[in-house]
Coordinates of C-alpha atoms and ligand atoms in Angstrom, one line a residue:
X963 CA 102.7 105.8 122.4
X964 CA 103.3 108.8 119.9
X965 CA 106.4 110.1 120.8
X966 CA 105.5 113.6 119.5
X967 CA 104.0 116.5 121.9
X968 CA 99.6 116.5 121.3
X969 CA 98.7 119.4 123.2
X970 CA 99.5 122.0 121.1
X971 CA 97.6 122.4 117.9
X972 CA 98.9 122.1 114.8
X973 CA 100.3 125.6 112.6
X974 CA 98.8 124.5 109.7
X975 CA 97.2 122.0 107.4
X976 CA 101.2 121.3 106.6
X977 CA 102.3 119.8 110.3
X978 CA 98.8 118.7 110.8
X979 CA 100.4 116.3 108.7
X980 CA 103.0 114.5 110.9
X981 CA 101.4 116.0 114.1
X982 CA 100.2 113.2 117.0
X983 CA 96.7 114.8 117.4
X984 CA 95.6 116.4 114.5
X985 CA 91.8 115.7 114.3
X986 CA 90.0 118.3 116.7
X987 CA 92.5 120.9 114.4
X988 CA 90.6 119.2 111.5
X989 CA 87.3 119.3 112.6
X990 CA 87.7 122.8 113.4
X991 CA 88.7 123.6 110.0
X992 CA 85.4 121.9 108.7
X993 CA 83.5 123.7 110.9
X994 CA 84.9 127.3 108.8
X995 CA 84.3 128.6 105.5
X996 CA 84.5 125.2 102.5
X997 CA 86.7 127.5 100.7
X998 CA 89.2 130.5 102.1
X999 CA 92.2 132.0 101.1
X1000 CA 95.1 131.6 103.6
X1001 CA 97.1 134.4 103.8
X1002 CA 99.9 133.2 105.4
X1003 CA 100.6 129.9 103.4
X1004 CA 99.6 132.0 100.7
X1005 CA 97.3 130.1 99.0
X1006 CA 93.1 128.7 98.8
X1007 CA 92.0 126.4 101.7
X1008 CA 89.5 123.6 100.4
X1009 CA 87.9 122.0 103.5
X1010 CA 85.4 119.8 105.1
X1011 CA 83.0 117.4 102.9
X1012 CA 81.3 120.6 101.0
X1013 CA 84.7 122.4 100.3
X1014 CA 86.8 118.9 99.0
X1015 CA 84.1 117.8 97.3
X1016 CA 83.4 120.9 95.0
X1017 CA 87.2 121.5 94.3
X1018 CA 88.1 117.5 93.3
X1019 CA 85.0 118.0 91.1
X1020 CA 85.4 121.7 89.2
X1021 CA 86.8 120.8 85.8
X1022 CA 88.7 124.3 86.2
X1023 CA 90.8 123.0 89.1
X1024 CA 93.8 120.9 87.9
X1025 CA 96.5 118.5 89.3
X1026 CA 99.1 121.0 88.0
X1027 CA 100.0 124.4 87.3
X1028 CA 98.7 125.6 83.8
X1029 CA 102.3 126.1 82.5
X1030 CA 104.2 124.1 84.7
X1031 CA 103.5 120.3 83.9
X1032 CA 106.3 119.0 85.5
X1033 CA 108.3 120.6 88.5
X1034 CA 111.5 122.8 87.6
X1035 CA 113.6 121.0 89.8
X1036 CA 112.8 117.5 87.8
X1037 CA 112.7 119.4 84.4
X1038 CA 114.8 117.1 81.8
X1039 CA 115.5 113.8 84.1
X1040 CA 114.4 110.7 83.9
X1041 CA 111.9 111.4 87.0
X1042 CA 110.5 113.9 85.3
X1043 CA 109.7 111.8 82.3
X1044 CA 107.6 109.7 84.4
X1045 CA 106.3 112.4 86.3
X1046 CA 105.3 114.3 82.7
X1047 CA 102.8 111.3 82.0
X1048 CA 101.5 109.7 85.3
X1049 CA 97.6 109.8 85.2
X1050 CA 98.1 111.7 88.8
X1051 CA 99.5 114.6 87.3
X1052 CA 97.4 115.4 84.0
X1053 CA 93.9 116.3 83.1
X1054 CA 92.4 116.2 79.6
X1055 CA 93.1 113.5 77.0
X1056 CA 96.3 112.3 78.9
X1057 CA 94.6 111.8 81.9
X1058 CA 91.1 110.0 80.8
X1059 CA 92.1 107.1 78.4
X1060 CA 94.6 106.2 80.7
X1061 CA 93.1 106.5 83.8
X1062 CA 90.3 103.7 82.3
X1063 CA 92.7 101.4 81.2
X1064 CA 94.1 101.5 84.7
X1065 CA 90.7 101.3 86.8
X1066 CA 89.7 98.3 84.6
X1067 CA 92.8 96.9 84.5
X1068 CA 93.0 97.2 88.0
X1069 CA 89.0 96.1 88.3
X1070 CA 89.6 92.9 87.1
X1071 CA 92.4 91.8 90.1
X1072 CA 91.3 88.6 91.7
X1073 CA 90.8 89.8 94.9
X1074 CA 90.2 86.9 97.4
X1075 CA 94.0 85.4 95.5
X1076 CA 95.7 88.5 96.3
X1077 CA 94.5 88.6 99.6
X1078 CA 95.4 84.6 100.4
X1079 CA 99.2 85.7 98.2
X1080 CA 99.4 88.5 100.5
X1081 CA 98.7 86.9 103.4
X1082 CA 101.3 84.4 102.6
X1083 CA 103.7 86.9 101.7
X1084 CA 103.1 88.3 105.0
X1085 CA 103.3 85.2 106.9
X1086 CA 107.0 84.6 105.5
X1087 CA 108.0 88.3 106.9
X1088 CA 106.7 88.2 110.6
X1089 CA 108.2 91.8 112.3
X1090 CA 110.3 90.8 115.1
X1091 CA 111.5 94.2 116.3
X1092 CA 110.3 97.8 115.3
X1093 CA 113.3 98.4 112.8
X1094 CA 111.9 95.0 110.8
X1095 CA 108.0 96.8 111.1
X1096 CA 109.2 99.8 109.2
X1097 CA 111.0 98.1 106.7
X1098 CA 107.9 95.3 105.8
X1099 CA 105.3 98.0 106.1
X1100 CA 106.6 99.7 102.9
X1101 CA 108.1 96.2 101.4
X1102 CA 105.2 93.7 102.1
X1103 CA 102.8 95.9 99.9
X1104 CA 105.3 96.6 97.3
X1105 CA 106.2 92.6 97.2
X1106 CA 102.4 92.0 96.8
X1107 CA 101.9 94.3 94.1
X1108 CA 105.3 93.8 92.0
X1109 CA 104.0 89.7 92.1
X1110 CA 100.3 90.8 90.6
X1111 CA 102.1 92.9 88.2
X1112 CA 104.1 89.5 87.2
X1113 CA 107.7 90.2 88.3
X1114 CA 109.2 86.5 89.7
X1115 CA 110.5 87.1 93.4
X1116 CA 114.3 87.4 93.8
X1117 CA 113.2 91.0 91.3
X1118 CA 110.9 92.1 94.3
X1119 CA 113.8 93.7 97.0
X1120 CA 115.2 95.8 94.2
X1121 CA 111.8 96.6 92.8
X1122 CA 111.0 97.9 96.3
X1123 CA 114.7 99.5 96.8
X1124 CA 113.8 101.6 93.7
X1125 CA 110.2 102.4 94.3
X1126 CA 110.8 104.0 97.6
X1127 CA 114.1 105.9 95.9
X1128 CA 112.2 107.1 93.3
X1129 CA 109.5 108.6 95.4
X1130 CA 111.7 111.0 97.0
X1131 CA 111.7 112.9 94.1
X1132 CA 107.7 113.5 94.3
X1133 CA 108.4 115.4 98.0
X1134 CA 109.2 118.7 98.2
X1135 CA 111.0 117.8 101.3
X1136 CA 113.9 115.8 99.3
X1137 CA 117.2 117.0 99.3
X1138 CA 119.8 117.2 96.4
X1139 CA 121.4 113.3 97.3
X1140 CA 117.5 111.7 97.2
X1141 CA 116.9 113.6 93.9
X1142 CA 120.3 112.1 92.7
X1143 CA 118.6 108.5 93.7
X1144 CA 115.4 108.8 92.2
X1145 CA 116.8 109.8 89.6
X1146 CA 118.9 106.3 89.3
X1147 CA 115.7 104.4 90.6
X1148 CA 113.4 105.9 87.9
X1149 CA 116.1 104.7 84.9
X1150 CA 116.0 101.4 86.7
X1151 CA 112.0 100.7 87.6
X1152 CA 111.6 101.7 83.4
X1153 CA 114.4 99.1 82.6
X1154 CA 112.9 96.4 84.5
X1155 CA 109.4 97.2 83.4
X1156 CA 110.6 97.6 79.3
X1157 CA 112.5 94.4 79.8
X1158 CA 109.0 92.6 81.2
X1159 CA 107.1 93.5 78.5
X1160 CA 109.4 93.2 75.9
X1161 CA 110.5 89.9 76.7
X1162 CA 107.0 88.6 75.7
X1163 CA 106.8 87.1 79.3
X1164 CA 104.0 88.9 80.3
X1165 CA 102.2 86.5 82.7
X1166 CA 99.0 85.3 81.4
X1167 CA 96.3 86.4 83.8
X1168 CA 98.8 88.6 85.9
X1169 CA 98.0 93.0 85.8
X1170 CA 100.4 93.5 83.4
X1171 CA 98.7 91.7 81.0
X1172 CA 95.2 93.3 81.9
X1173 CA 96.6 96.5 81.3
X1174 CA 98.6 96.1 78.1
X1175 CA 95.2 94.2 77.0
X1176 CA 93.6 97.2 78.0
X1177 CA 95.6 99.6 76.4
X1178 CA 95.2 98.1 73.2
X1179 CA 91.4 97.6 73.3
X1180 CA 91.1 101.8 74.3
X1181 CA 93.9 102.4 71.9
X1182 CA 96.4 104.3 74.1
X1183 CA 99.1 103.8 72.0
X1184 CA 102.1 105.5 73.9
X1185 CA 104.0 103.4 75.3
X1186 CA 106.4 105.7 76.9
X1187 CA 103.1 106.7 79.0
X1188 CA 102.6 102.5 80.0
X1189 CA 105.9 102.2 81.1
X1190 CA 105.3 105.5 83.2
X1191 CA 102.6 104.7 84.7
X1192 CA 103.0 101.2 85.6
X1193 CA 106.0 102.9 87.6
X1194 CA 103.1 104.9 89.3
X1195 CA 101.2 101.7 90.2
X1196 CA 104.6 100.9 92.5
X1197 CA 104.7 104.8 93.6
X1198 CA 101.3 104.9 94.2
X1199 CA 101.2 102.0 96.6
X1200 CA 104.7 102.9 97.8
X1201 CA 103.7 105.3 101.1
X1202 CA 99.8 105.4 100.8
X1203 CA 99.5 101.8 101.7
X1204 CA 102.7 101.8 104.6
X1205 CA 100.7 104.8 105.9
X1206 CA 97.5 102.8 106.0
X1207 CA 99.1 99.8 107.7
X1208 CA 101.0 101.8 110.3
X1209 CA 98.2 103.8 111.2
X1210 CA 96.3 100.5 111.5
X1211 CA 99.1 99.3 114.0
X1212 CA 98.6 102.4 115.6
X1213 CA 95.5 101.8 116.6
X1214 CA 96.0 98.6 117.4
X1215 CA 98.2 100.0 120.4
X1216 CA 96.0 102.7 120.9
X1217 CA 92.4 100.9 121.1
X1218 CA 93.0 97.9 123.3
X1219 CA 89.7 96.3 122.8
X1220 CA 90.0 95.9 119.1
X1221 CA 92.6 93.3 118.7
X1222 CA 90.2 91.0 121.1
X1223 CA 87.4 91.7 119.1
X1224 CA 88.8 91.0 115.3
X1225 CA 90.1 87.5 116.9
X1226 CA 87.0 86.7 118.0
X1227 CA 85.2 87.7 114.6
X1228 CA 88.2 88.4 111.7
X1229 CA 85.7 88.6 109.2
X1230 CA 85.5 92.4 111.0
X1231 CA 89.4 92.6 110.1
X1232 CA 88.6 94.5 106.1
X1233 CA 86.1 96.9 108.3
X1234 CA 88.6 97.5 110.6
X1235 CA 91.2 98.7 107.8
X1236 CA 88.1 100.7 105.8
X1237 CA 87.9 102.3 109.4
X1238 CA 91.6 103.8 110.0
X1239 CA 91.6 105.0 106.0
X1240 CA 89.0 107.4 107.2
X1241 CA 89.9 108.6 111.2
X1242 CA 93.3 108.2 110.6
X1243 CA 93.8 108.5 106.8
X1244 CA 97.5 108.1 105.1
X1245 CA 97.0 110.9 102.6
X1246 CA 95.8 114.2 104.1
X1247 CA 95.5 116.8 101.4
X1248 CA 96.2 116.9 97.9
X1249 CA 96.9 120.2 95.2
X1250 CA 95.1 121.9 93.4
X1251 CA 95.5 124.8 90.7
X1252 CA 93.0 127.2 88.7
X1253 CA 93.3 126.9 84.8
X1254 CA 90.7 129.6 85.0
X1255 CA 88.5 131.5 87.2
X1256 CA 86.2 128.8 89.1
X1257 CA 83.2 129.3 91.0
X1258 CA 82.8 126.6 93.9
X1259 CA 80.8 127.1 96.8
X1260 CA 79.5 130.7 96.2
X1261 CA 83.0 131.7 96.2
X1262 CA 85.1 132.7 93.5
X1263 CA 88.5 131.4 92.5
X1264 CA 91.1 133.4 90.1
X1265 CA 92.4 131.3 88.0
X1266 CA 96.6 131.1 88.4
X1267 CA 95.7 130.0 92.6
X1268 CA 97.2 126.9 94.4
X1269 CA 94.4 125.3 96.1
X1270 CA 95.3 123.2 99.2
X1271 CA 92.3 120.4 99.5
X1272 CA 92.4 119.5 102.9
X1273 CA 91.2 115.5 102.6
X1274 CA 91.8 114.6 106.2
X1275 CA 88.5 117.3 107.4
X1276 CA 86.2 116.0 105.0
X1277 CA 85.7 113.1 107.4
X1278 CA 83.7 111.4 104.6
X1279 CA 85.0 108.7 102.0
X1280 CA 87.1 111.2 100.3
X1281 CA 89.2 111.6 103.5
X1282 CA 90.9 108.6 102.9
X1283 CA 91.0 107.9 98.7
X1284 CA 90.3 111.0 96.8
X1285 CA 86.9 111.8 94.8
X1286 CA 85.7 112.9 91.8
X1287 CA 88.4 112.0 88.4
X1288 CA 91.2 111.6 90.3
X1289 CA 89.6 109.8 93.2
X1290 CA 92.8 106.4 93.4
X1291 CA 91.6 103.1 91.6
X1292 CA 93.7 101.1 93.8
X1293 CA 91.3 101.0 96.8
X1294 CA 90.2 97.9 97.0
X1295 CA 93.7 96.5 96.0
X1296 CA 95.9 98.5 99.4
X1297 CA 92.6 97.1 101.3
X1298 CA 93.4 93.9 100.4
X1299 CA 97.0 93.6 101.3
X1300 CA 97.0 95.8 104.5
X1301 CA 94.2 93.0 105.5
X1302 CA 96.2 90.2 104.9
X1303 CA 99.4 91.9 106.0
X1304 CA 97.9 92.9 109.8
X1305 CA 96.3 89.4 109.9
X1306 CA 99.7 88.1 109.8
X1307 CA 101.3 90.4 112.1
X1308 CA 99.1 91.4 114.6
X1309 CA 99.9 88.4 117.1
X1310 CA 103.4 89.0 116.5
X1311 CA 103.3 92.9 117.3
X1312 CA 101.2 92.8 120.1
X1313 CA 104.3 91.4 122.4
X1314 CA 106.7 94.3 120.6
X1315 CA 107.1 97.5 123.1
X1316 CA 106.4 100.1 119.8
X1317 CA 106.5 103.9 120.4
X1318 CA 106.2 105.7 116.8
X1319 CA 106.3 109.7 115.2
X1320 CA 105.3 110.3 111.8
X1321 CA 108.0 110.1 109.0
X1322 CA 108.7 113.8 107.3
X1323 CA 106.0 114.7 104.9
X1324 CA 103.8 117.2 103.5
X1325 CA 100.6 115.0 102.8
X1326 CA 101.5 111.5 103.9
X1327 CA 100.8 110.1 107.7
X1328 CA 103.4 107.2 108.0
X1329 CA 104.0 106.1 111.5
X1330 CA 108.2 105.1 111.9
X1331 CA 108.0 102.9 115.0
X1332 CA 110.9 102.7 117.6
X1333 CA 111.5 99.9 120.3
X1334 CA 109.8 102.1 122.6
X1335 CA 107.3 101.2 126.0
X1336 CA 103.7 99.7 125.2
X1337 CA 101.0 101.7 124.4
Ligands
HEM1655 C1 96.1 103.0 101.5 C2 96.6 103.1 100.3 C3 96.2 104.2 99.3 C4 95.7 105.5 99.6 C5 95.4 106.1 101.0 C6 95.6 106.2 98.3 C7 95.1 107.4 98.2 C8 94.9 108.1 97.0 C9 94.4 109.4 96.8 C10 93.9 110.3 97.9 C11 94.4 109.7 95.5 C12 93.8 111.0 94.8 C13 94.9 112.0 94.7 C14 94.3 113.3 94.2 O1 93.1 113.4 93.9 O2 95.1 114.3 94.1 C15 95.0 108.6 94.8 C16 95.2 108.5 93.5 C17 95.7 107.4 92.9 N1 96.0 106.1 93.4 FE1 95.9 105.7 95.4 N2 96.0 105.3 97.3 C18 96.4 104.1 97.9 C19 96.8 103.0 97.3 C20 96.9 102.9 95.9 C21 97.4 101.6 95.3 C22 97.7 100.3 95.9 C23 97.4 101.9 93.9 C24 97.7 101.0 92.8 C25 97.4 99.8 92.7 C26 97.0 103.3 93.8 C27 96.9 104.0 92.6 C28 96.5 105.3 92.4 C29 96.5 106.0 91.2 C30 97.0 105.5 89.8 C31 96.0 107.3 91.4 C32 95.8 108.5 90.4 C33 94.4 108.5 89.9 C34 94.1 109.6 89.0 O3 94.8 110.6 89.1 O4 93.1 109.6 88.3 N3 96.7 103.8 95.0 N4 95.3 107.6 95.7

């Protein structure tokens, strides 16, 4: 059971977030103007199918302030050289050559053998209490995707130690000693990821050698931008997939029928996942910001303006992986895992008492479960 009060509504878009029942709040905000200014968060509202939609595709509305590519606080560290080139966080030329390599790159995974690796993985790392669930929910996916990127095992716990390290320095919420560690992560994850490639071991047939094959073939020659971003394939998975699969536990406990129901028929176990990434989505709203004065919707946008793009009340596909240039190319690949990861586990878990709140965060929905009474 959510440990966290659900009768009063959430403040804002913000603690809507993290809050237990956030989704009569959301619909409400779909019901209201697709585009409003907010006076008290001091910034645009994007909301509801018409309002995300037409923000995620105006070429004037960016991923970052016009003259602040990369955050002050990460100005000159190694975090903010990967932050400075991360397909996430540019538009234009840095954004489009390698955001293809990576979508084609990434097009080309052998599904059903990272779902049967997965599930394998997941098999070895069975929860047994509601301390081990938190810790495989971010590690399982990170293990999975560290092995399709080509890294041997015993590099896989520190490859994980560092992804979720260096993510703290993407969260506003982050305090000077996580900074300190992401900082330390970021140096490492480049290190092990220069060392791979460099050390011509670059598995045949694995991602890495997609992409670098890729890269080549669209001539995206920087390879200070390859290493970054193949750091953001780790970030990227890091909490968006953890939320996915602890939101799928969630309602697991929540919707008693359902575990019944995917034994008798688990081919229904990928619908199940697509399901949760879009009632109870891991990534709730994204940024915005104005290059120039944009029109969307009838209503007009100076440029300079934070936009807040409310995913979570669009209650359509884009609720749960983005739309328009940005919209994630690893769908199909945090599908695939959290499948094979909740076919392992769900047995196990449904004998574990789990009571849960949501994890600190801004934009992400991660359940942290506690040894807690049965929901
Ligand atoms: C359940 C898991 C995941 C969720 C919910 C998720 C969600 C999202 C969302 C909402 C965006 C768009 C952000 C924006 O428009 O501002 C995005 C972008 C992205 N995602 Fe994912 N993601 C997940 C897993 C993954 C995985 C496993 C990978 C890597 C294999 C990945 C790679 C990326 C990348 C590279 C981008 C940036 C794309 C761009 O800016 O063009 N994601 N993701």
């Amino acid at each position: 059971m959510p440990l966290t009060d659900s009768v009063t509504d959430p403040a804002d878009p913000f603690s809507a977030v993290t809050h237990a029942a956030p989704y009569d709040y959301y619909r409400r905000l779909a019901d209201g103007p697709p585009l409003r200014f907010d006076a008290q968060l001091d910034c645009w509202l994007a909301t509801g199918a018409a309002g995300v939609r037409a923000v995620l595709a105006h070429p004037a509305c960016r991923v970052r302030p016009a003259d602040l590519g990369v955050p002050h606080n990460l100005a000159g560290t190694p975090c903010g050289a990967i932050f400075a080139e991360l397909v996430r966080m540019n538009d234009g030329e840095r954004h489009a050559v390698p955001k293809q390599v990576l979508a084609r790159a990434l097009g080309q995974v052998d599904m059903a053998r990272l779902q049967w690796r997965a599930l394998h993985l997941a098999g070895d790392r069975v929860p047994g209490s509601a301390a081990q669930l938190n810790d495989a929910v971010f590690e399982l996916p990170l293990f999975a995707m560290a092995d399709l990127l080509g890294f041997a095992p015993a590099q896989w716990p520190a490859l994980a130690a560092w992804t979720r390290a260096f993510v703290a320095c993407l969260s506003p919420l982050s305090n000077a000693e996580q900074l300190a560690g992401a900082h330390v992560a970021a140096e490492a994850l480049l290190q092990s990821f220069g060392r791979l490639l460099r050390e011509g071991d670059v598995r045949p047939g694995s991602m890495l050698a997609a992409i670098v094959a890729e890269a080549d073939a669209l001539a995206w020659q920087a390879s200070g931008g390859v290493l970054a971003n193949l750091v953001g394939l780790l970030s990227q998975t890091c909490d968006a997939t953890a939320g996915l699969l602890g939101n799928a536990i969630v309602a697991l406990r929540t919707q008693p029928d359902l575990l019944p129901q995917l034994r008798a028929a688990p081919e229904l176990w990928p619908a199940m996942l697509r399901e949760v990434s879009l009632r109870d989505p891991a990534i709730h709203n994204t940024r915005r910001y104005t290059a120039e004065d944009a029109e969307c919707n009838g209503v007009r946008v100076p440029a300079g303006q934070m936009i807040l793009v409310v995913l979570a009340s669009a209650g359509q596909a884009e609720s749960g992986f983005g739309h328009g240039r940005h919209a994630c190319p690893g769908q199909a690949i945090a599908l695939a895992i959290a499948t094979a990861c909740l076919q392992a586990w769900a047995g196990a878990l449904e004998s574990l008492p789990l009571a849960w709140r949501y994890l600190p965060s801004l934009n992400a929905r991660i359940p942290m479960f506690v040894q807690g009474a049965n929901a």
